[in-house]
C-alpha cells in the first residue's frame, strides 16, 4: 500500500482543539488503522477495524477512549495476569496498527506522535516499525520508554524470526512528561528524533529493508497496569 501524501491523524496537528466529548475517531483519522486490545480469547486479542473506529461516535471502551478533560486518545493495559496476548508475544497492548505495508527504500516513511505516559512502573513501547507479517512476526524496531524517562530504541538484527534485538539510547525525557517522537525508515535509513532534536541514525544490521508497517500505542513490557495518552499522531508516506 502506498500513500502519496501525509496522513494527518489528529485535529491537534491541524491546530484544532481536541473534542473531549468525542470517541478517539472524532479527533484522529483512524480509518487507516486496526486497533488491538488486551482483552479477548486466549491468544486471540480483540481487534477493531478502522471502519468502526472512525467518527465522533466511533468505537471506545475501557481500554481505548478519550480523556474527558483534554480530549487526548487514551490507551490502557491491565496488569499482565488479566491480559490477553498474541501467539507470538508475552506482553499485552492497546495499540494501533497501520493497515498495509511499504518499502523502507521509499523516499518518505515517517511516524510522528506527541505522547504522555501517565502510568508506568516498568517499560512501554510507545511506537514501532514492524516487519510485514508475510516475512516474520518480529518488529523492525521499537521505541521504549522506562518509568524513569529513559528512551531506548531496539532494532532487530535481521528480519527472520530467529534474530535478536539490539538496543541503544535514543534520549531522555521527564518521567510522566509529554514529549514528541518521530521515527523514520526511508531511503534505507532508520532514524529517530525526540522533542524535535536532530535525528539519530541507527544501524539496520542485516534487516535488508523488509516490507514494513507502523504501530503506535501502549505495548506494555512490564507486569503492572499502564496508561498512555496521545495528543498528536500522524504518518507520512
Short mmCIF file of C-alpha atoms in Angstrom, two decimals, residues 56-57 60 68 118 138 143 149 151-152 164 236:
data_model
loop_
_atom_site.label_atom_id
_atom_site.label_comp_id
_atom_site.label_asym_id
_atom_site.label_seq_id
_atom_site.Cartn_x
_atom_site.Cartn_y
_atom_site.Cartn_z
CA UNK A 56 -17.16 11.10 16.96
CA UNK A 57 -19.45 8.18 17.80
CA UNK A 60 -14.37 3.33 22.52
CA UNK A 68 -12.78 13.65 29.33
CA UNK A 118 0.71 8.76 32.76
CA UNK A 138 9.28 -9.72 14.52
CA UNK A 143 10.90 2.80 20.91
CA UNK A 149 12.05 8.66 31.41
CA UNK A 151 14.18 6.21 25.89
CA UNK A 152 15.81 3.28 24.12
CA UNK A 164 17.66 -10.83 18.40
CA UNK A 236 3.67 10.38 6.23
#
